[in-house]
Amino acid sequence: MHSNDRQLKDVIKELIDTYRLNDGLNEAKIIGSWESVVGKMIANHTEKLRISNGKLFVRLDSPAVKNELMYARGKLLKSLNETVGKDVIKEIIFL
């Protein structure tokens, strides 16, 4: 019975890899970690987050917050990717 559990685990992993579901899961984790990475104040000024082709699009309601985040872009990119343990996001675009 224990070997069947292992086989099922392998099949599930293979399905996830085949259908590239890990990409979507990692993107969801990054979006879900936004508030913990940037803090509540900045999260409150965030209107929308979207990931497409390795780019994180961040819509903000404050030019001052946008300016602040532009200076911290590299650190923010690193922190977000660390939440999933791989480089999912290659670029952050503030809107």
PDB file of C-alpha atoms in Angstrom:
ATOM      1  CA  MET A   1       0.000   0.000   0.000  1.00  0.00           C
ATOM      2  CA  HIS A   2       2.828   2.370   0.812  1.00  0.00           C
ATOM      3  CA  SER A   3       4.344   1.903  -2.657  1.00  0.00           C
ATOM      4  CA  ASN A   4       0.979   2.846  -4.205  1.00  0.00           C
ATOM      5  CA  ASP A   5       1.086   6.142  -2.295  1.00  0.00           C
ATOM      6  CA  ARG A   6       4.503   6.847  -3.748  1.00  0.00           C
ATOM      7  CA  GLN A   7       3.332   6.030  -7.233  1.00  0.00           C
ATOM      8  CA  LEU A   8       0.324   8.324  -6.898  1.00  0.00           C
ATOM      9  CA  LYS A   9       2.610  11.111  -5.697  1.00  0.00           C
ATOM     10  CA  ASP A  10       4.835  10.579  -8.739  1.00  0.00           C
ATOM     11  CA  VAL A  11       1.848  10.591 -11.097  1.00  0.00           C
ATOM     12  CA  ILE A  12       0.524  13.834  -9.606  1.00  0.00           C
ATOM     13  CA  LYS A  13       3.955  15.466  -9.868  1.00  0.00           C
ATOM     14  CA  GLU A  14       4.243  14.332 -13.480  1.00  0.00           C
ATOM     15  CA  LEU A  15       0.807  15.784 -14.295  1.00  0.00           C
ATOM     16  CA  ILE A  16       1.703  19.082 -12.641  1.00  0.00           C
ATOM     17  CA  ASP A  17       4.968  19.244 -14.584  1.00  0.00           C
ATOM     18  CA  THR A  18       3.380  18.171 -17.879  1.00  0.00           C
ATOM     19  CA  TYR A  19       0.604  20.731 -17.761  1.00  0.00           C
ATOM     20  CA  ARG A  20       2.878  23.430 -16.282  1.00  0.00           C
ATOM     21  CA  LEU A  21       0.595  23.843 -13.292  1.00  0.00           C
ATOM     22  CA  ASN A  22       3.578  24.758 -11.118  1.00  0.00           C
ATOM     23  CA  ASP A  23       3.828  28.073 -12.943  1.00  0.00           C
ATOM     24  CA  GLY A  24       0.288  28.990 -11.979  1.00  0.00           C
ATOM     25  CA  LEU A  25       0.742  27.769  -8.419  1.00  0.00           C
ATOM     26  CA  ASN A  26       3.935  29.784  -8.006  1.00  0.00           C
ATOM     27  CA  GLU A  27       2.292  32.877  -9.474  1.00  0.00           C
ATOM     28  CA  ALA A  28      -0.637  32.485  -7.067  1.00  0.00           C
ATOM     29  CA  LYS A  29       1.799  32.164  -4.143  1.00  0.00           C
ATOM     30  CA  ILE A  30       3.594  35.339  -5.189  1.00  0.00           C
ATOM     31  CA  ILE A  31       0.360  37.303  -5.492  1.00  0.00           C
ATOM     32  CA  GLY A  32      -0.809  35.858  -2.169  1.00  0.00           C
ATOM     33  CA  SER A  33       2.409  36.969  -0.474  1.00  0.00           C
ATOM     34  CA  TRP A  34       2.229  40.563  -1.766  1.00  0.00           C
ATOM     35  CA  GLU A  35       0.958  42.078   1.501  1.00  0.00           C
ATOM     36  CA  SER A  36       3.468  40.223   3.680  1.00  0.00           C
ATOM     37  CA  VAL A  37       6.330  41.313   1.402  1.00  0.00           C
ATOM     38  CA  VAL A  38       5.399  44.988   0.938  1.00  0.00           C
ATOM     39  CA  GLY A  39       3.477  45.631   4.155  1.00  0.00           C
ATOM     40  CA  LYS A  40      -0.116  46.586   4.853  1.00  0.00           C
ATOM     41  CA  MET A  41       0.222  50.288   3.957  1.00  0.00           C
ATOM     42  CA  ILE A  42       1.508  49.617   0.435  1.00  0.00           C
ATOM     43  CA  ALA A  43      -0.889  46.693  -0.009  1.00  0.00           C
ATOM     44  CA  ASN A  44      -3.751  49.081   0.779  1.00  0.00           C
ATOM     45  CA  HIS A  45      -2.623  51.276  -2.148  1.00  0.00           C
ATOM     46  CA  THR A  46      -2.443  48.279  -4.501  1.00  0.00           C
ATOM     47  CA  GLU A  47      -5.450  48.090  -6.791  1.00  0.00           C
ATOM     48  CA  LYS A  48      -4.509  45.085  -8.918  1.00  0.00           C
ATOM     49  CA  LEU A  49      -1.747  42.477  -9.348  1.00  0.00           C
ATOM     50  CA  ARG A  50      -1.318  40.386 -12.475  1.00  0.00           C
ATOM     51  CA  ILE A  51       1.464  38.134 -13.738  1.00  0.00           C
ATOM     52  CA  SER A  52       2.027  37.525 -17.432  1.00  0.00           C
ATOM     53  CA  ASN A  53       5.109  36.114 -19.169  1.00  0.00           C
ATOM     54  CA  GLY A  54       7.327  36.539 -16.116  1.00  0.00           C
ATOM     55  CA  LYS A  55       6.249  40.137 -15.565  1.00  0.00           C
ATOM     56  CA  LEU A  56       4.390  41.298 -12.475  1.00  0.00           C
ATOM     57  CA  PHE A  57       2.049  44.174 -13.260  1.00  0.00           C
ATOM     58  CA  VAL A  58       1.179  46.253 -10.196  1.00  0.00           C
ATOM     59  CA  ARG A  59      -1.569  48.876 -10.387  1.00  0.00           C
ATOM     60  CA  LEU A  60      -1.302  51.431  -7.584  1.00  0.00           C
ATOM     61  CA  ASP A  61      -3.588  54.282  -6.569  1.00  0.00           C
ATOM     62  CA  SER A  62      -0.791  56.557  -5.358  1.00  0.00           C
ATOM     63  CA  PRO A  63       2.004  58.150  -7.412  1.00  0.00           C
ATOM     64  CA  ALA A  64       4.062  58.537  -4.218  1.00  0.00           C
ATOM     65  CA  VAL A  65       3.831  54.813  -3.433  1.00  0.00           C
ATOM     66  CA  LYS A  66       4.615  53.981  -7.064  1.00  0.00           C
ATOM     67  CA  ASN A  67       7.733  56.157  -6.895  1.00  0.00           C
ATOM     68  CA  GLU A  68       8.828  54.545  -3.635  1.00  0.00           C
ATOM     69  CA  LEU A  69       8.401  51.043  -5.055  1.00  0.00           C
ATOM     70  CA  MET A  70      10.307  51.906  -8.223  1.00  0.00           C
ATOM     71  CA  TYR A  71      13.374  52.608  -6.082  1.00  0.00           C
ATOM     72  CA  ALA A  72      12.930  49.302  -4.230  1.00  0.00           C
ATOM     73  CA  ARG A  73      12.166  47.255  -7.368  1.00  0.00           C
ATOM     74  CA  GLY A  74      15.239  44.994  -7.205  1.00  0.00           C
ATOM     75  CA  LYS A  75      14.785  44.151  -3.532  1.00  0.00           C
ATOM     76  CA  LEU A  76      11.070  43.600  -4.057  1.00  0.00           C
ATOM     77  CA  LEU A  77      11.709  41.280  -7.018  1.00  0.00           C
ATOM     78  CA  LYS A  78      14.131  39.214  -4.948  1.00  0.00           C
ATOM     79  CA  SER A  79      11.780  38.999  -1.948  1.00  0.00           C
ATOM     80  CA  LEU A  80       8.792  37.937  -4.049  1.00  0.00           C
ATOM     81  CA  ASN A  81      10.765  35.232  -5.859  1.00  0.00           C
ATOM     82  CA  GLU A  82      12.115  33.964  -2.531  1.00  0.00           C
ATOM     83  CA  THR A  83       8.546  33.179  -1.450  1.00  0.00           C
ATOM     84  CA  VAL A  84       8.464  30.362  -4.032  1.00  0.00           C
ATOM     85  CA  GLY A  85      12.165  29.520  -4.088  1.00  0.00           C
ATOM     86  CA  LYS A  86      12.721  30.235  -7.768  1.00  0.00           C
ATOM     87  CA  ASP A  87      12.806  33.123 -10.228  1.00  0.00           C
ATOM     88  CA  VAL A  88       9.207  33.249 -11.407  1.00  0.00           C
ATOM     89  CA  ILE A  89       9.113  37.028 -11.806  1.00  0.00           C
ATOM     90  CA  LYS A  90      11.728  38.571 -14.101  1.00  0.00           C
ATOM     91  CA  GLU A  91      10.400  42.136 -14.121  1.00  0.00           C
ATOM     92  CA  ILE A  92       8.006  44.348 -12.156  1.00  0.00           C
ATOM     93  CA  ILE A  93       5.983  46.969 -13.998  1.00  0.00           C
ATOM     94  CA  PHE A  94       4.190  49.619 -11.956  1.00  0.00           C
ATOM     95  CA  LEU A  95       1.045  51.103 -13.462  1.00  0.00           C
TER      96      LEU A  95
END
